Short mmCIF file of C-alpha atoms and ligand atoms in Angstrom, two decimals:
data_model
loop_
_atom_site.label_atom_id
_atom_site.label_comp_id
_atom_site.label_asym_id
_atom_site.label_seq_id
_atom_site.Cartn_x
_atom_site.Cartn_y
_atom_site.Cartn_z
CA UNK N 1 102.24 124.62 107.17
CA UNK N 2 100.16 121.93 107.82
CA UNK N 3 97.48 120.33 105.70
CA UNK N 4 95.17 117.84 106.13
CA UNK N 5 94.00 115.35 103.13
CA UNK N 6 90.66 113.78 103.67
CA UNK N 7 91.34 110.36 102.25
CA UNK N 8 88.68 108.39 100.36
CA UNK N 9 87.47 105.15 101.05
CA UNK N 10 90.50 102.68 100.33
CA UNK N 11 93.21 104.85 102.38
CA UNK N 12 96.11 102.79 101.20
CA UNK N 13 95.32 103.48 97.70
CA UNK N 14 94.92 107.47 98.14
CA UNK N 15 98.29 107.17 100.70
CA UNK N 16 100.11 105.86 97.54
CA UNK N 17 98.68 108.24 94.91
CA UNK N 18 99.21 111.18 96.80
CA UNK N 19 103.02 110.49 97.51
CA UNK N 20 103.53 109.91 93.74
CA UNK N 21 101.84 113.28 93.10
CA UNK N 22 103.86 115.01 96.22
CA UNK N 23 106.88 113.63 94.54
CA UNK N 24 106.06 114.64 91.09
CA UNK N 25 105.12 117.67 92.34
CA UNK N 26 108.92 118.15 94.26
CA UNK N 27 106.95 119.25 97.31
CA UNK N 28 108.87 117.73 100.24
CA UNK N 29 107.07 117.31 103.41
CA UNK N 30 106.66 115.21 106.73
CA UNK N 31 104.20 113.28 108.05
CA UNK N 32 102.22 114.31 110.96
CA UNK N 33 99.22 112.13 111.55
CA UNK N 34 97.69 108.88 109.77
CA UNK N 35 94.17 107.80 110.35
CA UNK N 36 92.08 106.09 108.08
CA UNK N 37 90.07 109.50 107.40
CA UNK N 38 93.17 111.74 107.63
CA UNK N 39 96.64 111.87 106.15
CA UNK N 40 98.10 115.25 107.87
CA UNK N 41 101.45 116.38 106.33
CA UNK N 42 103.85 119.54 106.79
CA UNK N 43 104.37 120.88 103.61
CA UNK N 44 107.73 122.86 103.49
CA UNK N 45 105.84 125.06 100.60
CA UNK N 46 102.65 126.74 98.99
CA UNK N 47 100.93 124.43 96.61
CA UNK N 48 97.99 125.14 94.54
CA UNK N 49 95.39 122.95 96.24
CA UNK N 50 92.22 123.34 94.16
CA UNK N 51 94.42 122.10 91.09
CA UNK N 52 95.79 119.76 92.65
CA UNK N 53 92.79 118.08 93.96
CA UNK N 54 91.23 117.82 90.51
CA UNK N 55 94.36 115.49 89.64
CA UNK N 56 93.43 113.61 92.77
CA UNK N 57 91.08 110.38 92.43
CA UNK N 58 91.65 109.37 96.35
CA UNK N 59 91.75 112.83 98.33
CA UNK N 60 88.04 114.06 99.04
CA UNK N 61 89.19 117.40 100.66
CA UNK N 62 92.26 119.48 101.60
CA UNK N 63 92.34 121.25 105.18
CA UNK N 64 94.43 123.46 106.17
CA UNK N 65 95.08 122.83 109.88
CA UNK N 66 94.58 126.48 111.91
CA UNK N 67 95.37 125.60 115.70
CA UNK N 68 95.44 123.10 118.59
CA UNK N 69 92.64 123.58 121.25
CA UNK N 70 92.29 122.00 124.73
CA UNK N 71 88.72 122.75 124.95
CA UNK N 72 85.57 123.57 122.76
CA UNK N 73 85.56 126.81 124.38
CA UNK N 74 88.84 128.05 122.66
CA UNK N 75 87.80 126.43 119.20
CA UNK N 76 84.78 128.79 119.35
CA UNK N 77 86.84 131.61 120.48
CA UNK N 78 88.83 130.85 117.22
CA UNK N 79 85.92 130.38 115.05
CA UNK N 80 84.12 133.76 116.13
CA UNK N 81 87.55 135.36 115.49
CA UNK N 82 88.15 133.83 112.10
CA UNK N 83 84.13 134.67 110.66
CA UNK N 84 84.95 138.15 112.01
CA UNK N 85 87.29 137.77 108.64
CA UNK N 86 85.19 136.69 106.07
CA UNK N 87 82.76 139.84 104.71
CA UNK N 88 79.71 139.62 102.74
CA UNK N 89 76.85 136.93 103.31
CA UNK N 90 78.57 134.31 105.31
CA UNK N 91 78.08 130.50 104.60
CA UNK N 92 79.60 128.22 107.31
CA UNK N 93 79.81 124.85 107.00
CA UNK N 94 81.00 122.60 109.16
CA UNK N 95 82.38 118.55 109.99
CA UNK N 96 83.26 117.02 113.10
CA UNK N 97 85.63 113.87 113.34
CA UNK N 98 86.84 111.67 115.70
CA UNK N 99 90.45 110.64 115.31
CA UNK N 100 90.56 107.68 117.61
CA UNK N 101 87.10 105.13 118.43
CA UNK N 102 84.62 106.25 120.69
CA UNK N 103 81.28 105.73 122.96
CA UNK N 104 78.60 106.71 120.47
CA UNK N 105 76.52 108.41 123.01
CA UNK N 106 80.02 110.44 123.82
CA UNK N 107 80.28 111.33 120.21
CA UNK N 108 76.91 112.35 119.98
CA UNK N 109 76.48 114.73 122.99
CA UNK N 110 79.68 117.06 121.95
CA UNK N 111 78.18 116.74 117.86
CA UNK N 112 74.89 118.44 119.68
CA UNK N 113 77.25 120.76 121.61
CA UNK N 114 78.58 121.86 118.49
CA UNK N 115 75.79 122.12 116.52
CA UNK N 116 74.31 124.47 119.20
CA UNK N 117 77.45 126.54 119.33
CA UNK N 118 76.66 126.93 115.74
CA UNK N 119 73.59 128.34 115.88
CA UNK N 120 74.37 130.30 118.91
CA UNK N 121 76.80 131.95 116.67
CA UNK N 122 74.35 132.36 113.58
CA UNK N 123 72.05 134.53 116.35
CA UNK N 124 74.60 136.30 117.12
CA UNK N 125 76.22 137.74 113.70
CA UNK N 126 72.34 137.80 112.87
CA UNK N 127 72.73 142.16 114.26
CA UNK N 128 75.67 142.09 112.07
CA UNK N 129 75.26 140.22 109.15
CA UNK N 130 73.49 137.60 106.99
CA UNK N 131 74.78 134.29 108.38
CA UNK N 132 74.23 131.07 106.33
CA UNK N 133 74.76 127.57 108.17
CA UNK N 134 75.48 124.03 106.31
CA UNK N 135 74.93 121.52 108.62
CA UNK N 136 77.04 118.11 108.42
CA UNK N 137 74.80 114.79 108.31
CA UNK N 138 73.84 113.37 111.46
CA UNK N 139 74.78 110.30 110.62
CA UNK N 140 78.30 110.47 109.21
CA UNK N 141 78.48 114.11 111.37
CA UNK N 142 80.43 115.21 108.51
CA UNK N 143 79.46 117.72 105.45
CA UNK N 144 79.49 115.53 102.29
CA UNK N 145 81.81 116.89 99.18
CA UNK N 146 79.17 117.83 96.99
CA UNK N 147 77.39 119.98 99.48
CA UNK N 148 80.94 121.92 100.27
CA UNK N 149 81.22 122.16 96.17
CA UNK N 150 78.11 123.20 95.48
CA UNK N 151 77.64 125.60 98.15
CA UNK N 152 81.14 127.34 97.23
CA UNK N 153 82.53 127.10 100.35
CA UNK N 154 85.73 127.17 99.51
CA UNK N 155 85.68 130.63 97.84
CA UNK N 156 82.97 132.41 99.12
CA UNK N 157 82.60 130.99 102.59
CA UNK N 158 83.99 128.82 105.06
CA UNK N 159 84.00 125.35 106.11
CA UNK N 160 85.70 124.21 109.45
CA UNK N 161 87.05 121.12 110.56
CA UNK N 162 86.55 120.53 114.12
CA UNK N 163 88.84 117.39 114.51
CA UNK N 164 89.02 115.75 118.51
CA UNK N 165 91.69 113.33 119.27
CA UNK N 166 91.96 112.33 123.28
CA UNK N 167 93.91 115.11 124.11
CA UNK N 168 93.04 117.99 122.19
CA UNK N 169 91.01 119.30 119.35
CA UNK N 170 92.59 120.27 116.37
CA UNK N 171 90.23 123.18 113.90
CA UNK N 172 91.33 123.41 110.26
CA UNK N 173 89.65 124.98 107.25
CA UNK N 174 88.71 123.00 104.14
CA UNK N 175 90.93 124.56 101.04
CA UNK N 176 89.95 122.53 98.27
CA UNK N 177 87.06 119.66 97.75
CA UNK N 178 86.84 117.09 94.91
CA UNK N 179 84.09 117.78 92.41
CA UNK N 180 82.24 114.33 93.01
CA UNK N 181 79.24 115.49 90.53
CA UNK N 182 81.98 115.71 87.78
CA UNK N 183 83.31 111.90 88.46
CA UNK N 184 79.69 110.80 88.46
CA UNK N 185 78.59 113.00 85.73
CA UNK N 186 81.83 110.99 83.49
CA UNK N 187 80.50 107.26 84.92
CA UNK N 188 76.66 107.96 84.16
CA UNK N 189 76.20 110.82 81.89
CA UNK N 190 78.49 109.52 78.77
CA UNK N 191 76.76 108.08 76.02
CA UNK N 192 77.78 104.65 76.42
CA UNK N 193 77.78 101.77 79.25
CA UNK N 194 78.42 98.33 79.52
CA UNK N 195 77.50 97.14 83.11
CA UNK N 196 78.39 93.80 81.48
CA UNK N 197 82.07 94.16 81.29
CA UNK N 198 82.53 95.55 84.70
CA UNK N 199 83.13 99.04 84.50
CA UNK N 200 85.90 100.81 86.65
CA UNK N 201 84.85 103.94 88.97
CA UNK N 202 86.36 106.89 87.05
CA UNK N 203 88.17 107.73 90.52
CA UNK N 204 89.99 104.34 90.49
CA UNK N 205 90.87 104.79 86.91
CA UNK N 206 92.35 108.34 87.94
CA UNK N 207 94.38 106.86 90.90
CA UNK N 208 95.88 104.00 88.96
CA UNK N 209 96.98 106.50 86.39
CA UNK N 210 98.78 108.68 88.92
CA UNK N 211 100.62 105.42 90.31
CA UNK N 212 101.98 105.33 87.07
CA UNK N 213 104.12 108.28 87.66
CA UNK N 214 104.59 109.63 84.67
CA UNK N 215 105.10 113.05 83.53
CA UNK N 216 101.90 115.07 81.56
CA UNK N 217 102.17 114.77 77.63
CA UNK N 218 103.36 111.07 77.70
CA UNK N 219 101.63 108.59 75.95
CA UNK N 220 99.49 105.90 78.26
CA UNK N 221 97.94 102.76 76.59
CA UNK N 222 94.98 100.51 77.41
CA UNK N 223 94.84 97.40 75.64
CA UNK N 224 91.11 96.08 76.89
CA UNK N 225 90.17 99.43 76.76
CA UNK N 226 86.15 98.63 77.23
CA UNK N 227 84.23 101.68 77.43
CA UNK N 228 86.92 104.00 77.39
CA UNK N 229 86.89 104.91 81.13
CA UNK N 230 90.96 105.01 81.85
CA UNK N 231 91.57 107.00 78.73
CA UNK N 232 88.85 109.31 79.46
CA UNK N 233 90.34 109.72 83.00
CA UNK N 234 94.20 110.18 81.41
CA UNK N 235 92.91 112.83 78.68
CA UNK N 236 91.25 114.72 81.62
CA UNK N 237 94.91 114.64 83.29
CA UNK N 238 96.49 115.93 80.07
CA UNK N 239 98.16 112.62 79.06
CA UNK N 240 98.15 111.46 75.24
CA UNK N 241 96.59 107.78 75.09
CA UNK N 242 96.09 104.61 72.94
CA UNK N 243 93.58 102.45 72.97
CA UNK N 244 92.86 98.89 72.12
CA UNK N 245 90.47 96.24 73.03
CA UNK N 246 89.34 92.70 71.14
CA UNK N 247 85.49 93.26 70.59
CA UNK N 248 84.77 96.03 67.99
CA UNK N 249 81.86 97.14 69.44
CA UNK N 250 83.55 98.02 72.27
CA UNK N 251 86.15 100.04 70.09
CA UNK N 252 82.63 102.02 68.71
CA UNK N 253 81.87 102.57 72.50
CA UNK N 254 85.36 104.06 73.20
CA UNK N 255 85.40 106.32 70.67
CA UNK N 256 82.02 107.89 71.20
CA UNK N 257 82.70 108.21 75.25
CA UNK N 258 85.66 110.07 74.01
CA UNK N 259 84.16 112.28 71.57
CA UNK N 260 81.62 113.14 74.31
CA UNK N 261 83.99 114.01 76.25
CA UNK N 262 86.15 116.05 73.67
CA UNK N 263 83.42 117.86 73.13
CA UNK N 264 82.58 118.68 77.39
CA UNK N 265 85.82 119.15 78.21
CA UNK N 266 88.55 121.40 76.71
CA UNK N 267 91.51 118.56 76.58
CA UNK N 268 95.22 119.49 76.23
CA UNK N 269 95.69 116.29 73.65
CA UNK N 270 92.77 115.86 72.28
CA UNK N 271 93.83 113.55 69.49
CA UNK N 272 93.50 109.99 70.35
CA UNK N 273 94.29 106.19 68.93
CA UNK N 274 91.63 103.84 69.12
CA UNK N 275 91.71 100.11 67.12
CA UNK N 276 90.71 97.00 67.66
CA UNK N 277 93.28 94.33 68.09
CA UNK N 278 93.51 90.99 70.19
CA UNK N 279 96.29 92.22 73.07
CA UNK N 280 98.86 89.42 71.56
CA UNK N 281 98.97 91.49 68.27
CA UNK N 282 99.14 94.96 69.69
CA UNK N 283 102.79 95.84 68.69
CA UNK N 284 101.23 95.39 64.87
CA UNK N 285 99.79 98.73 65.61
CA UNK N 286 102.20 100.55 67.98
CA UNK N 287 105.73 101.47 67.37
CA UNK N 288 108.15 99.69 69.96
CA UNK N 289 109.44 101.47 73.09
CA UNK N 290 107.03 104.28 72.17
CA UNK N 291 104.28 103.47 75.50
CA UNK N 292 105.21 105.50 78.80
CA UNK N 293 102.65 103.67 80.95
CA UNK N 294 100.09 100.90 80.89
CA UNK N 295 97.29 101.47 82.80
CA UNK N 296 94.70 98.82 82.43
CA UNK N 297 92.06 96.41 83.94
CA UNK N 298 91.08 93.21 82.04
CA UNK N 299 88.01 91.01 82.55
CA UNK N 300 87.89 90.23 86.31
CA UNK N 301 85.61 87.36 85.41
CA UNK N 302 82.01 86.06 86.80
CA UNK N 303 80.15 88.37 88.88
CA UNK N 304 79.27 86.85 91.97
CA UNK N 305 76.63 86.97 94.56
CA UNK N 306 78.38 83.90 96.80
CA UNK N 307 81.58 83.23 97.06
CA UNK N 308 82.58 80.55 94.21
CA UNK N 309 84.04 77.12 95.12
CA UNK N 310 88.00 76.91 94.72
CA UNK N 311 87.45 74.75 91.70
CA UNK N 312 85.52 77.63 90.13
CA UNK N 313 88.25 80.28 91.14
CA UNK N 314 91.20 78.43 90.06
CA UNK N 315 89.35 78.12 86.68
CA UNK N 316 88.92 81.71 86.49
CA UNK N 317 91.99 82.34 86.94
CA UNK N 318 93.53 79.93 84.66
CA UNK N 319 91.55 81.69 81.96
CA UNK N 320 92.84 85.14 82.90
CA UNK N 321 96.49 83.67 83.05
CA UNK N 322 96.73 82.84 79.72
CA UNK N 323 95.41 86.75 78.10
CA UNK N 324 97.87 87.97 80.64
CA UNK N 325 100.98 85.80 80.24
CA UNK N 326 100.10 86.99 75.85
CA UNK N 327 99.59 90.41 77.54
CA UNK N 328 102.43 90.87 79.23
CA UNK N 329 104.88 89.71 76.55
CA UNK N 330 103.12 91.75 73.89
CA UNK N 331 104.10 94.90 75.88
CA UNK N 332 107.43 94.55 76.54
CA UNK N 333 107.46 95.14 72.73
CA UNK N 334 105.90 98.37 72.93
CA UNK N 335 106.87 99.53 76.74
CA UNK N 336 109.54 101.58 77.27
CA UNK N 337 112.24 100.14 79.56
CA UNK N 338 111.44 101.31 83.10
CA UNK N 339 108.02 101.99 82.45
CA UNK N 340 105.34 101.23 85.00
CA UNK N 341 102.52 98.91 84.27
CA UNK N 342 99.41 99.24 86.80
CA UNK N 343 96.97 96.93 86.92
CA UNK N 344 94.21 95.41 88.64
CA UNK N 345 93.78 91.07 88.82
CA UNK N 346 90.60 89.84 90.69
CA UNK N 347 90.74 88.80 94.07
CA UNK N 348 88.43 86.69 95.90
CA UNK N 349 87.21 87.79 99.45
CA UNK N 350 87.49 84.44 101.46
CA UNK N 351 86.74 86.73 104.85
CA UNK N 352 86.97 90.05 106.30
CA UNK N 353 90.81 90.83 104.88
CA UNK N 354 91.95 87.45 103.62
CA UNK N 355 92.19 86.95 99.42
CA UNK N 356 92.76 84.69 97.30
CA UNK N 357 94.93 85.80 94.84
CA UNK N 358 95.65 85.67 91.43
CA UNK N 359 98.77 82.53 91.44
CA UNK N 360 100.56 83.48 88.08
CA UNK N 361 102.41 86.72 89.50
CA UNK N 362 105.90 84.94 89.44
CA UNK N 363 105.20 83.80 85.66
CA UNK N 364 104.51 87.50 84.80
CA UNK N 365 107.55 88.08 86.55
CA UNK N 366 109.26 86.31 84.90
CA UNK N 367 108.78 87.58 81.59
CA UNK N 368 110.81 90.37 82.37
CA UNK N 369 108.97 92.68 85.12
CA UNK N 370 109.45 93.24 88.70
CA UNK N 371 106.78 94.31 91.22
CA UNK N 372 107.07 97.62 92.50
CA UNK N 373 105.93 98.62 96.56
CA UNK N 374 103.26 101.34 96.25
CA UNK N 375 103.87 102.81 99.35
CA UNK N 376 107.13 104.00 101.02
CA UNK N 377 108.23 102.57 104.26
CA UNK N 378 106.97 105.31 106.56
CA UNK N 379 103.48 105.67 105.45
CA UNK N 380 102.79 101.51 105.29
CA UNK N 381 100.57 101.50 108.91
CA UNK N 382 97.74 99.60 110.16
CA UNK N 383 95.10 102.26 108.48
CA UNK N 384 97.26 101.78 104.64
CA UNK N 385 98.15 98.31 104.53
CA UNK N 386 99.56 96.75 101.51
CA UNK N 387 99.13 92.83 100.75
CA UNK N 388 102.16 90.53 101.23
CA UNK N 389 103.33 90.34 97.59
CA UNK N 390 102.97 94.73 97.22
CA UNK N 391 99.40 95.33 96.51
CA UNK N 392 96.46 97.21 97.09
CA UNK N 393 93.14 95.72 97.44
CA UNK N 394 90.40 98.18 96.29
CA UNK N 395 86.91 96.30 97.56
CA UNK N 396 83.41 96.89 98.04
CA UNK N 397 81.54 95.78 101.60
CA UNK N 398 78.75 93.85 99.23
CA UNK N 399 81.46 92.32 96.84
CA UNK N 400 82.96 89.00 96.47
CA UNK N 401 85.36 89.73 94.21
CA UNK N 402 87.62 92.88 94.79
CA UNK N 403 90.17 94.40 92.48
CA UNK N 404 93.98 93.78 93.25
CA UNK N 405 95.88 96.95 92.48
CA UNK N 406 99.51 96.16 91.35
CA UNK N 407 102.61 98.19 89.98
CA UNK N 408 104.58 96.06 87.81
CA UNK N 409 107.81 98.07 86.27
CA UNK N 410 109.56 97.08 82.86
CA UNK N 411 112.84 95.77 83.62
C1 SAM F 501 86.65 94.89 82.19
S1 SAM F 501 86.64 95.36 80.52
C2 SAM F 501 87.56 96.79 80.52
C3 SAM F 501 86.81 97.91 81.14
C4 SAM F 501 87.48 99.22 80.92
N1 SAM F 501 88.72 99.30 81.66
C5 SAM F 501 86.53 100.32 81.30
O1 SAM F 501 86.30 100.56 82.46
O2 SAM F 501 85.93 100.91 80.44
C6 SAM F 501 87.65 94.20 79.78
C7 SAM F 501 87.77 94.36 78.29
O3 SAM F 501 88.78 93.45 77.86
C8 SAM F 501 88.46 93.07 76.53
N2 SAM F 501 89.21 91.83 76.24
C9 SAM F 501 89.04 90.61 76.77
N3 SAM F 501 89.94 89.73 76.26
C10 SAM F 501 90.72 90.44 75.40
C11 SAM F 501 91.84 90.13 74.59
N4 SAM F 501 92.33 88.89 74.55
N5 SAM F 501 92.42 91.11 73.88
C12 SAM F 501 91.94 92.37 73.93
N6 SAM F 501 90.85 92.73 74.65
C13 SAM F 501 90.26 91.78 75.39
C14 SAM F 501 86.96 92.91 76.53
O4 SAM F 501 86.43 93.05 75.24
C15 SAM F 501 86.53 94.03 77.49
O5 SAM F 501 86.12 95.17 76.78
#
């Protein structure tokens, strides 16, 4: 069967999380088709998609793929056939894609086509039944997440993917969609924020846990732990966690984020660790070889609005070498052998795609780590690149300084 995962905005970075998940998972598969929208895969077997997209921080949808068309005529033919299926009040929803770049005007005359084809259809179960339509915005052409959550179309209608490459036009039907109102609810709803400290987006903090690759019920610890949000994210994914973080007020945040969200959410381990400690002295406070994963995101320093001078940069990241170079050797005391540590370093945007990195990988290296690849061979393309020393860069189009996403493994 084939399946279709609508990737989220870094593609590299959902790439990488879902192969750790397929792999968890033992689902073998191949890959069909890599865009920067679309990662299509044949799946040798069945999985439960709607649980697996809740684990998922970088998939926004799951399609099943339903047939190949040469023309917009049999995709109709299709879609007529397939509503003749579905009973009851019908909702239809619907996206359009374009796998490869095109004329606008192109684009915009077959997304009218469609749309018209829609509501020729809508007239014509109108004899037969009550037909519902969901229209995709006209400016991305495709129906956002929250609109295919909230109108249920994955259980009690439909949404269609109508998907044109050059040659042909592949339909699928959404299976599962991510519950975006639930990730924002978790970033704006808890009872405590710190815009300050630089918060990380709950679905970043989900992904960098799954690159951890661990199994559920292991312990994952967060030395700056901040607000709370990558321990809120792990309980969510049924892992046990520890927390940790200098400032005490930030240890008071934690814990009442977590409570919150004890309290919201029914969570498999719902007893947590939570003290305040410098990272050097963490092993005072955890027994060695007893963490499974580190999952973790310091300060990333200043926020900017320019980009700073070099003098400013390599200043920053002098400061950050020294809590990491103490970081790093205070959790090999506490790590189990093997284990993976993910992180994220700052990394200044220079220009479209070039960084400035963080220079003090080697000496972390050094200390006894090596630097894992996040992506195998075969799904490394020019839509999921990875930097030259193994990373992911996770970055904003208004940002100056984006997030370097790195796997580091205890030798
Ligand atoms: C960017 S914040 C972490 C944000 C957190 N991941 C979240 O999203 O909620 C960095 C945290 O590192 C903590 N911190 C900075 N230096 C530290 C040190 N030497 N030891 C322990 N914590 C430290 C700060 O107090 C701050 O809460």
């Amino acid at each position: 069967m084939k399946y279709i995962f609508h990737l989220g905005r870094i593609p590299s970075l959902s790439v990488a999380e879902l192969q750790k998940m397929l792999r968890k998972l033992e689902v073998k598969y191949s890959v069909k088709f890599i865009s920067k929208e679309m990662l299509t895969l044949d799946i040798e077997r069945e999985i439960n998609f709607k649980d697996l997209i809740k684990q998922l921080g970088g998939t926004k949808k799951i399609s099943q793929v339903i047939d190949v068309h040469s023309n917009l005529e049999e995709v109709f033919q299709n879609i007529l056939f397939l509503l003749d299926k579905l009973t009851g009040k019908k909702n239809i929803g619907y996206s359009f894609y374009f796998t490869e770049q095109h004329d606008n005007k192109e684009m915009r005359k077959i997304f009218d086509e469609i749309r018209k084809r829609f509501i020729d259809i809508k007239k014509f179960e109108a004899g037969k039944s009550s037909v519902r339509l969901i229209f995709p915005d006209n400016e991305t052409l495709e129906l956002n997440s929250a609109s295919i959550y909230k109108n249920k179309l994955t259980i009690r209608g439909i949404e269609l993917n109508i998907i044109m490459s050059n040659k042909k036009i592949l339909l699928s039907k959404t299976v599962a969609v991510q519950d975006v109102e639930s990730y924002s609810e978790r970033d704006y709803g808890r009872p405590k924020r710190d815009s300050r400290i630089g918060m990380i987006p709950p679905k970043l903090a989900q992904i960098m846990i799954n690159l951890a690759s661990i199994e559920k019920g292991k312990t994952i610890f967060d030395p700056f732990c901040g607000i709370g949000t990558i321990l809120q994210e792990a309980l969510l994914n049924d892992y046990r966690v520890v927390g940790s973080d200098a400032n005490d007020k930030q240890i008071d945040n934690t814990k009442e984020n977590l409570h919150w969200l004890s309290e919201k959410y029914d969570l498999t381990y719902p007893e947590y660790k939570i003290f305040q400690s410098d990272v050097g002295n963490i092993s005072r406070k955890i027994s060695p070889n007893s963490i499974d994963a580190i999952v973790t995101e310091s300060t990333l320093g200043p926020v900017y609005k320019k980009l700073p001078n070099l003098k400013e940069m390599k200043k920053n990241f002098s400061e950050l070498e020294k809590i990491y170079l103490k970081f790093f050797q205070a959790a090999k005391l506490v790590l189990r052998k093997k284990a993976n540590l993910v992180v994220t370093l700052p990394a200044y945007k220079i220009k479209e795609c070039q960084y400035m990195f963080a220079p003090f990988i080697d000496k972390l290296e050094k200390i006894g780590y090596s630097v894992n690849c996040p992506l195998d061979e075969g799904l490394i393309t020019k839509h999921t690149r990875i930097t030259s020393r193994n990373s992911i860069i996770y970055d904003r189009l208004d940002q100056k300084v984006a997030r370097e996403v790195i796997i580091f493994q205890n030798k």
